[in-house]
Structure formats: structure tokens, C-alpha cells
mmCIF file of C-alpha atoms in Angstrom:
data_model
loop_
_atom_site.group_PDB
_atom_site.id
_atom_site.type_symbol
_atom_site.label_atom_id
_atom_site.label_comp_id
_atom_site.label_asym_id
_atom_site.label_seq_id
_atom_site.Cartn_x
_atom_site.Cartn_y
_atom_site.Cartn_z
ATOM 1 C CA MET A 1 0.135 0.099 0.047
ATOM 2 C CA GLY A 2 0.962 3.814 0.081
ATOM 3 C CA GLY A 3 3.202 5.696 2.238
ATOM 4 C CA TYR A 4 3.044 8.342 4.419
ATOM 5 C CA GLY A 5 0.637 10.714 3.139
ATOM 6 C CA SER A 6 -0.963 8.911 0.175
ATOM 7 C CA GLY A 7 -4.448 8.520 -0.799
ATOM 8 C CA ARG A 8 -7.203 11.036 -0.477
ATOM 9 C CA SER A 9 -8.623 11.809 3.029
ATOM 10 C CA PRO A 10 -12.001 11.410 3.004
ATOM 11 C CA ASP A 11 -12.648 15.217 4.177
ATOM 12 C CA SER A 12 -10.695 16.602 1.072
ATOM 13 C CA LYS A 13 -12.104 18.996 -1.606
ATOM 14 C CA LYS A 14 -11.313 19.215 -5.312
ATOM 15 C CA THR A 15 -8.472 21.738 -5.835
ATOM 16 C CA THR A 16 -7.805 24.129 -8.301
ATOM 17 C CA GLY A 17 -4.722 22.594 -9.617
ATOM 18 C CA ARG A 18 -6.687 19.752 -11.570
ATOM 19 C CA GLN A 19 -9.536 21.958 -13.038
ATOM 20 C CA LEU A 20 -9.353 23.991 -16.319
ATOM 21 C CA MET A 21 -9.211 27.665 -15.829
ATOM 22 C CA ILE A 22 -9.001 31.159 -17.601
ATOM 23 C CA ASP A 23 -6.757 33.292 -16.786
ATOM 24 C CA ILE A 24 -7.412 37.247 -17.576
ATOM 25 C CA ARG A 25 -3.833 37.899 -17.107
ATOM 26 C CA TRP A 26 -2.362 35.354 -18.811
ATOM 27 C CA MET A 27 -5.344 36.426 -21.903
ATOM 28 C CA LYS A 28 -3.951 40.093 -21.379
ATOM 29 C CA LYS A 29 -0.173 38.886 -22.128
ATOM 30 C CA GLN A 30 -1.027 37.105 -25.087
ATOM 31 C CA ARG A 31 -3.315 40.204 -26.254
ATOM 32 C CA LEU A 32 -6.667 38.393 -26.448
ATOM 33 C CA LEU A 33 -8.504 41.238 -24.711
ATOM 34 C CA VAL A 34 -9.107 42.949 -27.730
ATOM 35 C CA ALA A 35 -12.757 43.946 -28.875
ATOM 36 C CA GLY A 36 -13.941 41.670 -31.754
ATOM 37 C CA LYS A 37 -11.541 39.179 -30.911
ATOM 38 C CA ALA A 38 -12.414 35.579 -31.282
ATOM 39 C CA GLY A 39 -10.904 32.172 -30.954
ATOM 40 C CA VAL A 40 -10.288 28.973 -29.160
ATOM 41 C CA MET A 41 -8.590 28.456 -26.082
ATOM 42 C CA ALA A 42 -7.555 24.581 -25.287
ATOM 43 C CA TRP A 43 -6.109 22.444 -22.525
ATOM 44 C CA GLU A 44 -3.705 19.987 -22.975
ATOM 45 C CA CYS A 45 -2.240 16.852 -20.642
ATOM 46 C CA ARG A 46 0.408 14.925 -21.721
ATOM 47 C CA GLU A 47 0.056 16.191 -25.462
ATOM 48 C CA LYS A 48 -3.696 15.210 -25.379
ATOM 49 C CA GLU A 49 -6.203 17.757 -25.538
ATOM 50 C CA THR A 50 -8.675 17.776 -22.404
ATOM 51 C CA GLY A 51 -11.087 20.527 -22.745
ATOM 52 C CA CYS A 52 -11.734 23.517 -25.408
ATOM 53 C CA VAL A 53 -13.861 26.619 -25.290
ATOM 54 C CA GLY A 54 -14.261 29.112 -28.110
ATOM 55 C CA TYR A 55 -14.436 32.864 -27.100
ATOM 56 C CA HIS A 56 -15.332 35.989 -28.098
ATOM 57 C CA VAL A 57 -14.472 39.398 -26.633
ATOM 58 C CA GLU A 58 -16.403 42.553 -26.590
ATOM 59 C CA LYS A 59 -15.712 45.785 -24.904
ATOM 60 C CA ASP A 60 -17.272 44.743 -21.582
ATOM 61 C CA ARG A 61 -17.262 41.271 -21.283
ATOM 62 C CA LEU A 62 -16.261 37.560 -22.688
ATOM 63 C CA ILE A 63 -18.459 35.187 -24.222
ATOM 64 C CA LEU A 64 -17.998 31.550 -23.571
ATOM 65 C CA LYS A 65 -19.240 28.827 -25.945
ATOM 66 C CA TYR A 66 -18.460 25.318 -24.950
ATOM 67 C CA GLN A 67 -20.331 21.657 -24.835
ATOM 68 C CA ASN A 68 -20.438 20.045 -21.292
ATOM 69 C CA LYS A 69 -21.221 16.345 -21.103
ATOM 70 C CA THR A 70 -24.606 15.713 -18.664
ATOM 71 C CA LYS A 71 -24.961 12.633 -16.481
ATOM 72 C CA VAL A 72 -26.752 10.795 -19.004
ATOM 73 C CA GLY A 73 -23.771 11.155 -21.543
ATOM 74 C CA GLU A 74 -25.444 13.747 -23.751
ATOM 75 C CA TRP A 75 -23.563 16.909 -24.606
ATOM 76 C CA GLU A 76 -25.305 20.444 -24.331
ATOM 77 C CA SER A 77 -24.367 23.386 -25.889
ATOM 78 C CA ILE A 78 -23.595 26.512 -23.324
ATOM 79 C CA GLU A 79 -22.922 29.764 -24.000
ATOM 80 C CA ASP A 80 -21.907 32.104 -21.035
ATOM 81 C CA GLU A 81 -21.148 35.756 -20.775
ATOM 82 C CA VAL A 82 -18.587 37.194 -18.168
ATOM 83 C CA PHE A 83 -18.092 40.779 -17.311
ATOM 84 C CA PHE A 84 -14.944 42.568 -17.107
ATOM 85 C CA THR A 85 -14.542 44.936 -14.251
ATOM 86 C CA SER A 86 -11.026 46.754 -13.373
ATOM 87 C CA THR A 87 -9.276 48.744 -10.393
ATOM 88 C CA PRO A 88 -6.677 51.517 -10.877
ATOM 89 C CA CYS A 89 -2.995 50.438 -10.120
ATOM 90 C CA TYR A 90 -0.863 52.755 -7.407
ATOM 91 C CA TYR A 91 1.681 53.795 -10.098
ATOM 92 C CA GLY A 92 -0.915 54.396 -13.238
ATOM 93 C CA GLY A 93 -2.624 52.231 -15.569
ATOM 94 C CA ARG A 94 -5.531 49.603 -14.640
ATOM 95 C CA ARG A 95 -5.754 46.164 -13.772
ATOM 96 C CA GLN A 96 -8.343 44.119 -15.521
ATOM 97 C CA TRP A 97 -10.400 41.337 -13.827
ATOM 98 C CA LEU A 98 -13.414 39.143 -14.095
ATOM 99 C CA LEU A 99 -16.716 39.085 -12.564
ATOM 100 C CA CYS A 100 -17.800 35.634 -11.657
ATOM 101 C CA PRO A 101 -21.041 35.389 -12.949
ATOM 102 C CA GLY A 102 -22.117 32.903 -9.926
ATOM 103 C CA CYS A 103 -21.609 35.354 -7.085
ATOM 104 C CA ASN A 104 -20.352 38.640 -8.693
ATOM 105 C CA ARG A 105 -16.982 38.337 -7.225
ATOM 106 C CA ARG A 106 -13.737 40.206 -8.834
ATOM 107 C CA VAL A 107 -11.407 37.618 -9.623
ATOM 108 C CA ALA A 108 -8.291 36.617 -12.239
ATOM 109 C CA LEU A 109 -9.390 32.992 -12.558
ATOM 110 C CA LEU A 110 -12.448 31.279 -13.813
ATOM 111 C CA TYR A 111 -12.309 27.381 -13.266
ATOM 112 C CA GLY A 112 -14.127 24.846 -15.535
ATOM 113 C CA GLY A 113 -17.043 22.447 -14.562
ATOM 114 C CA LYS A 114 -20.596 22.931 -16.195
ATOM 115 C CA TYR A 115 -19.962 26.526 -15.943
ATOM 116 C CA PHE A 116 -16.835 28.772 -15.492
ATOM 117 C CA ARG A 117 -16.850 30.299 -12.099
ATOM 118 C CA CYS A 118 -14.863 31.532 -9.549
ATOM 119 C CA ARG A 119 -13.120 28.845 -6.632
ATOM 120 C CA PHE A 120 -15.469 30.076 -4.101
ATOM 121 C CA CYS A 121 -18.238 29.196 -6.122
ATOM 122 C CA HIS A 122 -16.975 25.654 -7.243
ATOM 123 C CA ASN A 123 -15.747 25.014 -3.465
ATOM 124 C CA LEU A 124 -12.518 24.276 -4.666
ATOM 125 C CA THR A 125 -8.978 24.796 -2.276
ATOM 126 C CA TYR A 126 -5.661 25.258 -3.196
ATOM 127 C CA SER A 127 -3.765 21.748 -2.861
ATOM 128 C CA SER A 128 -1.058 23.311 -0.327
ATOM 129 C CA GLN A 129 -4.146 24.038 1.905
ATOM 130 C CA GLN A 130 -4.302 20.526 2.248
ATOM 131 C CA GLU A 131 -0.833 18.971 2.765
ATOM 132 C CA GLY A 132 0.129 18.469 6.332
ATOM 133 C CA ARG A 133 3.194 19.827 8.303
ATOM 134 C CA ALA A 134 5.520 17.706 7.035
ATOM 135 C CA ASP A 135 4.466 17.889 3.225
ATOM 136 C CA ARG A 136 4.872 21.692 3.723
ATOM 137 C CA LEU A 137 8.303 21.730 5.089
ATOM 138 C CA LEU A 138 9.340 19.555 2.449
ATOM 139 C CA ARG A 139 8.018 21.814 -0.259
ATOM 140 C CA ARG A 140 9.978 24.526 1.402
ATOM 141 C CA ALA A 141 13.070 22.698 1.379
ATOM 142 C CA ARG A 142 12.464 21.897 -2.401
ATOM 143 C CA LYS A 143 11.639 25.517 -3.247
ATOM 144 C CA ILE A 144 15.220 26.728 -1.276
ATOM 145 C CA ARG A 145 16.900 23.999 -3.475
ATOM 146 C CA ARG A 146 15.443 25.422 -6.741
ATOM 147 C CA ARG A 147 16.436 29.021 -5.824
ATOM 148 C CA MET A 148 19.969 27.951 -5.426
ATOM 149 C CA GLY A 149 19.751 26.552 -9.043
ATOM 150 C CA GLY A 150 19.595 22.982 -7.977
ATOM 151 C CA LYS A 151 16.729 20.281 -8.556
ATOM 152 C CA ASN A 152 13.775 18.823 -6.369
ATOM 153 C CA ASN A 153 15.427 15.672 -5.330
ATOM 154 C CA LEU A 154 16.487 16.143 -1.539
ATOM 155 C CA MET A 155 18.847 13.055 -2.025
ATOM 156 C CA GLU A 156 21.326 15.107 -4.136
ATOM 157 C CA PRO A 157 23.698 17.241 -2.188
ATOM 158 C CA PHE A 158 22.779 20.826 -1.646
ATOM 159 C CA PRO A 159 23.350 23.182 -4.112
ATOM 160 C CA ARG A 160 26.230 25.274 -4.597
ATOM 161 C CA LYS A 161 26.134 28.987 -3.773
ATOM 162 C CA PRO A 162 24.814 30.943 -6.739
ATOM 163 C CA LYS A 163 27.007 33.580 -8.193
ATOM 164 C CA ASN A 164 25.890 37.212 -6.957
ATOM 165 C CA MET A 165 24.387 35.706 -3.861
ATOM 166 C CA HIS A 166 25.771 36.794 -0.591
ATOM 167 C CA TRP A 167 27.278 33.886 1.927
ATOM 168 C CA LYS A 168 25.395 34.870 4.707
ATOM 169 C CA THR A 169 21.974 35.047 2.545
ATOM 170 C CA TYR A 170 23.473 30.979 1.227
ATOM 171 C CA SER A 171 24.429 29.948 4.650
ATOM 172 C CA ARG A 172 20.867 31.195 6.098
ATOM 173 C CA LEU A 173 19.117 29.449 3.545
ATOM 174 C CA ARG A 174 20.627 26.154 3.212
ATOM 175 C CA LYS A 175 20.120 26.247 7.122
ATOM 176 C CA GLU A 176 16.689 26.891 6.888
ATOM 177 C CA ALA A 177 16.308 24.150 3.932
ATOM 178 C CA GLU A 178 18.048 21.550 6.211
ATOM 179 C CA GLU A 179 16.450 22.571 9.181
ATOM 180 C CA ALA A 180 12.824 21.990 7.260
ATOM 181 C CA VAL A 181 14.012 18.632 5.810
ATOM 182 C CA ALA A 182 15.353 17.041 9.474
ATOM 183 C CA LEU A 183 11.780 18.122 11.117
ATOM 184 C CA SER A 184 9.545 16.657 8.254
ATOM 185 C CA TRP A 185 11.638 13.223 8.676
ATOM 186 C CA TRP A 186 10.888 13.505 12.620
ATOM 187 C CA ILE A 187 7.163 14.366 12.088
ATOM 188 C CA MET A 188 7.052 11.251 9.712
ATOM 189 C CA GLY A 189 8.522 9.192 11.735
ATOM 190 C CA SER A 190 6.610 10.036 14.808
ATOM 191 C CA SER A 191 3.207 9.565 13.291
ATOM 192 C CA PHE A 192 4.323 5.624 12.676
ATOM 193 C CA ARG A 193 5.097 5.312 16.497
#
């Protein structure tokens, strides 16, 4: 069977990481938020298409067209409109947001389901919210290793000091990572007693 932390606990919720999502920041970078622009957004996993949505941008809204499979296995066509709003930025300009059609909340991301809604409407959590203390500590240690130019593998030697990093910073981060790994192993070991 699985080891420490394997499997899903009975009270765990669906997470945002496993959902199709529409990100207004990504759309802005791709210059897709221009009135009159239309196209298709597609998602892939392991080089296989997992979903696609047709879109049309108007001045104040994004119109989504897609199909959803019902519980009886039939396809239904859905046309959904998502309105835009914006807020001023401190140093000028404006930041655009999507208004969730379900709760009218200002969000940057909408997640797929039958309808594209915010994470609150879909009752989604972030995967990090479901991690135990030991898993959070290991994630922190891996993050420090990547910052140093290393890999996620905790069994490899600790990465060398990156160019232009102060030795004091390097020593502090290395100590933090090593303490996080030691404490996570202690937590995992004590759970087996």
C-alpha cells in the first residue's frame, strides 16, 4: 500500500490545480482582450487535449461557447458571458478583472465545470491547503533548492552558492532547508510510533 501522506483523506476537497481555468492575466499577455477578437482556448495534459472553449471578446465582456457532457452522457451547448471590471493601479494604469457570473466576485481566474466560475462557487481549495506540516516543510526545502539552481531531489547534495548571492544569505537558506527536511522526517517518523 501507499506510504506516509498517500491517498486522499475523506474530507478533502477538489483543488484548483486539477481544473481547467481561464486566466485574465494570461489573456492580457497574449493580447487576447481586444474587442472583436475571437478564437479557441484549449488545454492539454501529456500532449492530449483535455478541453477547449470558444471565446469572443466584446468591449465589456467575454463570451464563452463550449459543450458540456450531462450526467446521462449527452452533450449540451453552453454560451456564458463573463463581464470585465478594472481597478486603478498605484503607479498608473488599470488592472482588469473578471466578474464571476455566479457570485459577481472580482477574480483573475475562473475554473471549469458545467460553467466557468470562481473557486468559491466551485468550492475549490489550493492543494497546499490540504498538505500536512511535513509536506509543507518538504515543499519549502525543495523551493530553496530550486532557488539555488538545484533540483527537487532531496537526496542529491545541496546546490552550490549561486553567483552574486551573499554567503550570509546562502548559509541562512541552506540552514533553513536542512532544518525543514530534518523536522519533516521527525514528524513522519513520529506518526508511525
